[in-house]
mmCIF file of C-alpha atoms and ligand atoms in Angstrom:
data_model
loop_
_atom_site.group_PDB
_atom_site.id
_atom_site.type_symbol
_atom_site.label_atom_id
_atom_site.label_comp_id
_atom_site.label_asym_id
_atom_site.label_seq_id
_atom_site.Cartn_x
_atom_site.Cartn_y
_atom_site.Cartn_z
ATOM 1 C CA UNK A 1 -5.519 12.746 -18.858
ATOM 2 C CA UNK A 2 -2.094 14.140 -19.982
ATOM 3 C CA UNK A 3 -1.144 15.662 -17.345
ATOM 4 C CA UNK A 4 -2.630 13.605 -14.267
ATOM 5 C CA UNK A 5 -0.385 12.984 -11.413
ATOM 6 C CA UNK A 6 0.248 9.456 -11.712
ATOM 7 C CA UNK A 7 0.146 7.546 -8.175
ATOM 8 C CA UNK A 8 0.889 3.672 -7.925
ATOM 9 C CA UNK A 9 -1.289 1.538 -4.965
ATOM 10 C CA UNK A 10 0.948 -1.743 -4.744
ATOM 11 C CA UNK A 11 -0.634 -4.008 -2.389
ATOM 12 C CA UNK A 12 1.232 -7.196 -1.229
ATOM 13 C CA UNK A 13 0.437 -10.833 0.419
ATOM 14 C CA UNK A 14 -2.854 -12.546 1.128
ATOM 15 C CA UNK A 15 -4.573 -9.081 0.850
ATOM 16 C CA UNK A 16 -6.287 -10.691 -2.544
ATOM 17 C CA UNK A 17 -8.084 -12.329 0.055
ATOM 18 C CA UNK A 18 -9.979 -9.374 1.682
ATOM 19 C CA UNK A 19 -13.630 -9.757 1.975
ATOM 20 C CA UNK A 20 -13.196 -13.170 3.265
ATOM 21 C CA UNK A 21 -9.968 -13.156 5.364
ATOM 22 C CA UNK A 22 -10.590 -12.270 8.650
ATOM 23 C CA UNK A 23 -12.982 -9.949 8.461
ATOM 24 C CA UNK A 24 -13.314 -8.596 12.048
ATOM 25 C CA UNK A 25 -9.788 -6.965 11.822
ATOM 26 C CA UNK A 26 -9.622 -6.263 7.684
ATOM 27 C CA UNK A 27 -13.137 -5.657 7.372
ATOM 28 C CA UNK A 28 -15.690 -7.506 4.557
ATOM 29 C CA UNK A 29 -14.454 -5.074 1.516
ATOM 30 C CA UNK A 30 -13.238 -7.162 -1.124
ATOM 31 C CA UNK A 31 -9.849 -5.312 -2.824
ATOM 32 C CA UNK A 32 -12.130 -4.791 -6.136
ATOM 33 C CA UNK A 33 -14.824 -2.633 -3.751
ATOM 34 C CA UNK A 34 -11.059 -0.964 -2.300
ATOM 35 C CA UNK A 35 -9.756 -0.287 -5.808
ATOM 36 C CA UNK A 36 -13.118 1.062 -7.119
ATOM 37 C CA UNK A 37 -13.223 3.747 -4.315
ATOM 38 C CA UNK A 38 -9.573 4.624 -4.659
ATOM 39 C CA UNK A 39 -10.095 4.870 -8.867
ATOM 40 C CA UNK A 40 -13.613 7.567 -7.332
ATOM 41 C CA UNK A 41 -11.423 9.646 -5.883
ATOM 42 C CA UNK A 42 -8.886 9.706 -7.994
ATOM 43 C CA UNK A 43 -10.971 10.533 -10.855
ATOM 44 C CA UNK A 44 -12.907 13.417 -8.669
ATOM 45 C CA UNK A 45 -9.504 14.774 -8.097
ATOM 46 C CA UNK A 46 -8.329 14.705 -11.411
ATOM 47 C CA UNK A 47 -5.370 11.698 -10.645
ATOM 48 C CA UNK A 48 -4.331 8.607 -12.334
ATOM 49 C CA UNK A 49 -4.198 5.243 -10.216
ATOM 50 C CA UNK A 50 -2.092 2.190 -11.189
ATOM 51 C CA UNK A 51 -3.485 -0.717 -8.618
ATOM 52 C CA UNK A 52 -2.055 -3.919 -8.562
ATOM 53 C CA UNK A 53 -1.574 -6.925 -5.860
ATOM 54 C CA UNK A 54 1.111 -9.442 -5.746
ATOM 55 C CA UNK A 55 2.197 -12.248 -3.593
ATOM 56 C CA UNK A 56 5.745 -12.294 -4.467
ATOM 57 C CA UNK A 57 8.252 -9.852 -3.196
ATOM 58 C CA UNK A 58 10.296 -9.833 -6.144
ATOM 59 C CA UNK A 59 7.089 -8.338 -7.737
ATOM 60 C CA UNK A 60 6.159 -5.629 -5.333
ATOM 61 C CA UNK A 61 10.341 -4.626 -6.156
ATOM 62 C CA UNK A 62 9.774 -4.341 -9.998
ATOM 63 C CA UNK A 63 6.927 -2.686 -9.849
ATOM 64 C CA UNK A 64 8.342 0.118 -7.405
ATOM 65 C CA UNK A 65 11.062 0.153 -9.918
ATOM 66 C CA UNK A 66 8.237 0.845 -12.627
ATOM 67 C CA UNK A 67 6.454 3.521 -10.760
ATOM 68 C CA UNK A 68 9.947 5.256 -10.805
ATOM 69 C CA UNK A 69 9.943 5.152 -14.589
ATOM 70 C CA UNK A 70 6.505 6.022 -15.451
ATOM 71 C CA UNK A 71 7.099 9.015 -13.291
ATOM 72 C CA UNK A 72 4.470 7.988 -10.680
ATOM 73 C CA UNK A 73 4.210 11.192 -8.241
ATOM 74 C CA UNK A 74 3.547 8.654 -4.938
ATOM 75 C CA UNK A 75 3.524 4.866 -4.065
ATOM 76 C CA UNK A 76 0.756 3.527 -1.373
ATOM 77 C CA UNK A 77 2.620 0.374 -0.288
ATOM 78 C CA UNK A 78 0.283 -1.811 1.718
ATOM 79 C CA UNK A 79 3.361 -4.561 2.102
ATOM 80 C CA UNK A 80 1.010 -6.544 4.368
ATOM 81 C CA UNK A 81 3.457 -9.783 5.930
ATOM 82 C CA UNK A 82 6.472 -8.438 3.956
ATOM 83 C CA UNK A 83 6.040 -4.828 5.900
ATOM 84 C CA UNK A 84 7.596 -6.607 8.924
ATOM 85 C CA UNK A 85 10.200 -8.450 7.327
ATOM 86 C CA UNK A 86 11.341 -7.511 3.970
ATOM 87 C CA UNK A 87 14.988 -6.389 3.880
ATOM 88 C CA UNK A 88 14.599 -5.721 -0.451
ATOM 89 C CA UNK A 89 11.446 -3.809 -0.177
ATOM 90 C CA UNK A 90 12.714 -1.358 2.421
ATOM 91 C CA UNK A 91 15.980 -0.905 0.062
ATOM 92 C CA UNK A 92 13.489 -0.163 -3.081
ATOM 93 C CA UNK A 93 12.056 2.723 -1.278
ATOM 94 C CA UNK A 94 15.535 3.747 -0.618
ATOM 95 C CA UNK A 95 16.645 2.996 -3.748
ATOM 96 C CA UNK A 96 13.771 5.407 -5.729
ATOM 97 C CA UNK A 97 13.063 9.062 -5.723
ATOM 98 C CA UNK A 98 9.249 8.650 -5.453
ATOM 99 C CA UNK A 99 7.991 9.078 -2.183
ATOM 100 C CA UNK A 100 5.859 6.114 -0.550
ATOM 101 C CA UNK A 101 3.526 6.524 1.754
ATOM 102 C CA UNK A 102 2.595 2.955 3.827
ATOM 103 C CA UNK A 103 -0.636 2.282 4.152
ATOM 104 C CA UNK A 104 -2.400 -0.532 6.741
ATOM 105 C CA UNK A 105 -5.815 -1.420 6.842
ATOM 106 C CA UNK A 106 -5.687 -2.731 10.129
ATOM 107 C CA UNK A 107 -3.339 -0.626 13.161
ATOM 108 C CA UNK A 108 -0.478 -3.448 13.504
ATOM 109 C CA UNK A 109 0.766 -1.254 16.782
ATOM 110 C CA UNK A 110 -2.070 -2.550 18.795
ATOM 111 C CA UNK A 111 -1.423 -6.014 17.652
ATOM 112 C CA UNK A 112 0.784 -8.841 18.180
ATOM 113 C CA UNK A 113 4.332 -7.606 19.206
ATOM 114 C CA UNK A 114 5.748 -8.833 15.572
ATOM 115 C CA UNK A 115 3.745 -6.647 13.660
ATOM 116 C CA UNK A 116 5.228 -3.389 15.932
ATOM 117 C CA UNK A 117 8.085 -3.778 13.718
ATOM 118 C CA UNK A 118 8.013 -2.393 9.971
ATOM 119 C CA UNK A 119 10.985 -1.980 7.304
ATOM 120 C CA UNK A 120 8.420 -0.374 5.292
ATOM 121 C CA UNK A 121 7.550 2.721 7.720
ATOM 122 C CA UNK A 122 11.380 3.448 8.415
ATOM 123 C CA UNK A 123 12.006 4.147 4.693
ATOM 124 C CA UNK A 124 8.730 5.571 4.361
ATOM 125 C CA UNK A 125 7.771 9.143 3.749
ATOM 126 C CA UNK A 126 4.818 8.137 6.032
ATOM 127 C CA UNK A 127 2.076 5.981 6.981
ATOM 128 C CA UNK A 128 -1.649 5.561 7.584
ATOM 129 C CA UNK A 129 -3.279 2.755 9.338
ATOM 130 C CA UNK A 130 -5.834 1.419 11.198
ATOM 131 C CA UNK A 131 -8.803 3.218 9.172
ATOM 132 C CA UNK A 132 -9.993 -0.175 7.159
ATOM 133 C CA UNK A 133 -10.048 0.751 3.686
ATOM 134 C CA UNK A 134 -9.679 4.276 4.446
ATOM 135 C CA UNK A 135 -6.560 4.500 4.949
ATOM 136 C CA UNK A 136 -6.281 4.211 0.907
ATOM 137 C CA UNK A 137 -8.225 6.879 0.662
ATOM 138 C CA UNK A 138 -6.471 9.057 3.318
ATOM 139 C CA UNK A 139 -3.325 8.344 1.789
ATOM 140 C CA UNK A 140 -3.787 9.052 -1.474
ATOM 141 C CA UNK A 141 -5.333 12.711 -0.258
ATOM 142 C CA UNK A 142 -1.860 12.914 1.361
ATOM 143 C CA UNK A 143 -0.108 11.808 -1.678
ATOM 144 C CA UNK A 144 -1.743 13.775 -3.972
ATOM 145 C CA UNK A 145 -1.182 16.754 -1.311
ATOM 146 C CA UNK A 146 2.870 15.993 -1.578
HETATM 147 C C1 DQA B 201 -1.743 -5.371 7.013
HETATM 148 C C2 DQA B 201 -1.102 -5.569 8.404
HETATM 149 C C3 DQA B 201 0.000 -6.606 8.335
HETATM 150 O O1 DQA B 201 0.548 -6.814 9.635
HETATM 151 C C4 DQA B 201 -0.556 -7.934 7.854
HETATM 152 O O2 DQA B 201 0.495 -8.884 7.705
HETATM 153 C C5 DQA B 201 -1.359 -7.816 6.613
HETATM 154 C C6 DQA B 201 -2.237 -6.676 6.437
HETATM 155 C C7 DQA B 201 -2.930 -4.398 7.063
HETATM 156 O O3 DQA B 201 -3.299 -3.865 6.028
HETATM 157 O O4 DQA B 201 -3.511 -4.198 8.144
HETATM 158 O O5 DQA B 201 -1.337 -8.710 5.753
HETATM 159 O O6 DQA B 201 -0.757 -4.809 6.156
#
């Protein structure tokens, strides 16, 4: 569609893994059964979704960087590890005029005290977590709302 807002779903370590890693906090969704319900909604609301994953920081950068020049209206960043220690990916949100919106499958407040801490949500426009796969969904209503 022409003139579809464009929103990017960058998704970092491990969480090609859903489905199978630990499902009793990330549930037994696989991130193709995520991806297909965020590209439903999309669709029904008349948006574009670019979703990728990556394991590599350097990555999840670029493609920020990318979102920026395709004009992307919103990022959902589910940073997973990197969310609570990556210095670069913080500055990229800084660094770009799109907004980002964090997303978490699991709530990483009500779990181990490392996890209280995120980069991510203090550059953030905001974030949603602890919904399971929801929180996709949630955020990209909120993106889309932006
Ligand atoms: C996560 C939470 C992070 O603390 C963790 O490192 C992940 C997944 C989530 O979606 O709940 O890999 O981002």
């Amino acid at each position: 569609m022409a003139d579809a807002p464009l929103i990017f779903v960058l998704n970092g370590p491990n969480l090609n893994l859903l489905g199978t890693r630990e499902p009793e906090i990330y549930g037994s969704d696989t991130l193709d059964e995520i991806a297909g319900r965020i590209e439903d909604r999309a669709s029904a609301a008349g948006a574009e979704v670019e979703i990728r994953q990556s394991n590599n920081e350097g990555v999840l950068v670029d493609w920020m960087h990318e979102a920026q020049s395709d004009g992307a209206k919103a990022i959902l960043l589910n940073a997973a590890g990197f969310t609570h220690t990556s210095v670069a990916l913080h500055d990229a949100i800084k660094a770009i005029a799109v907004p980002v919106i964090e997303v978490h499958l699991s709530n990483p407040h009500a779990r181990e005290e490392f996890r209280h801490k995120s980069l991510i949500g203090q550059a953030a426009y905001g974030t949603v977590a602890g919904f399971g796969a929801l929180s996709y969904l949630l955020a990209l209503d909120a993106a889309l709302a932006l």
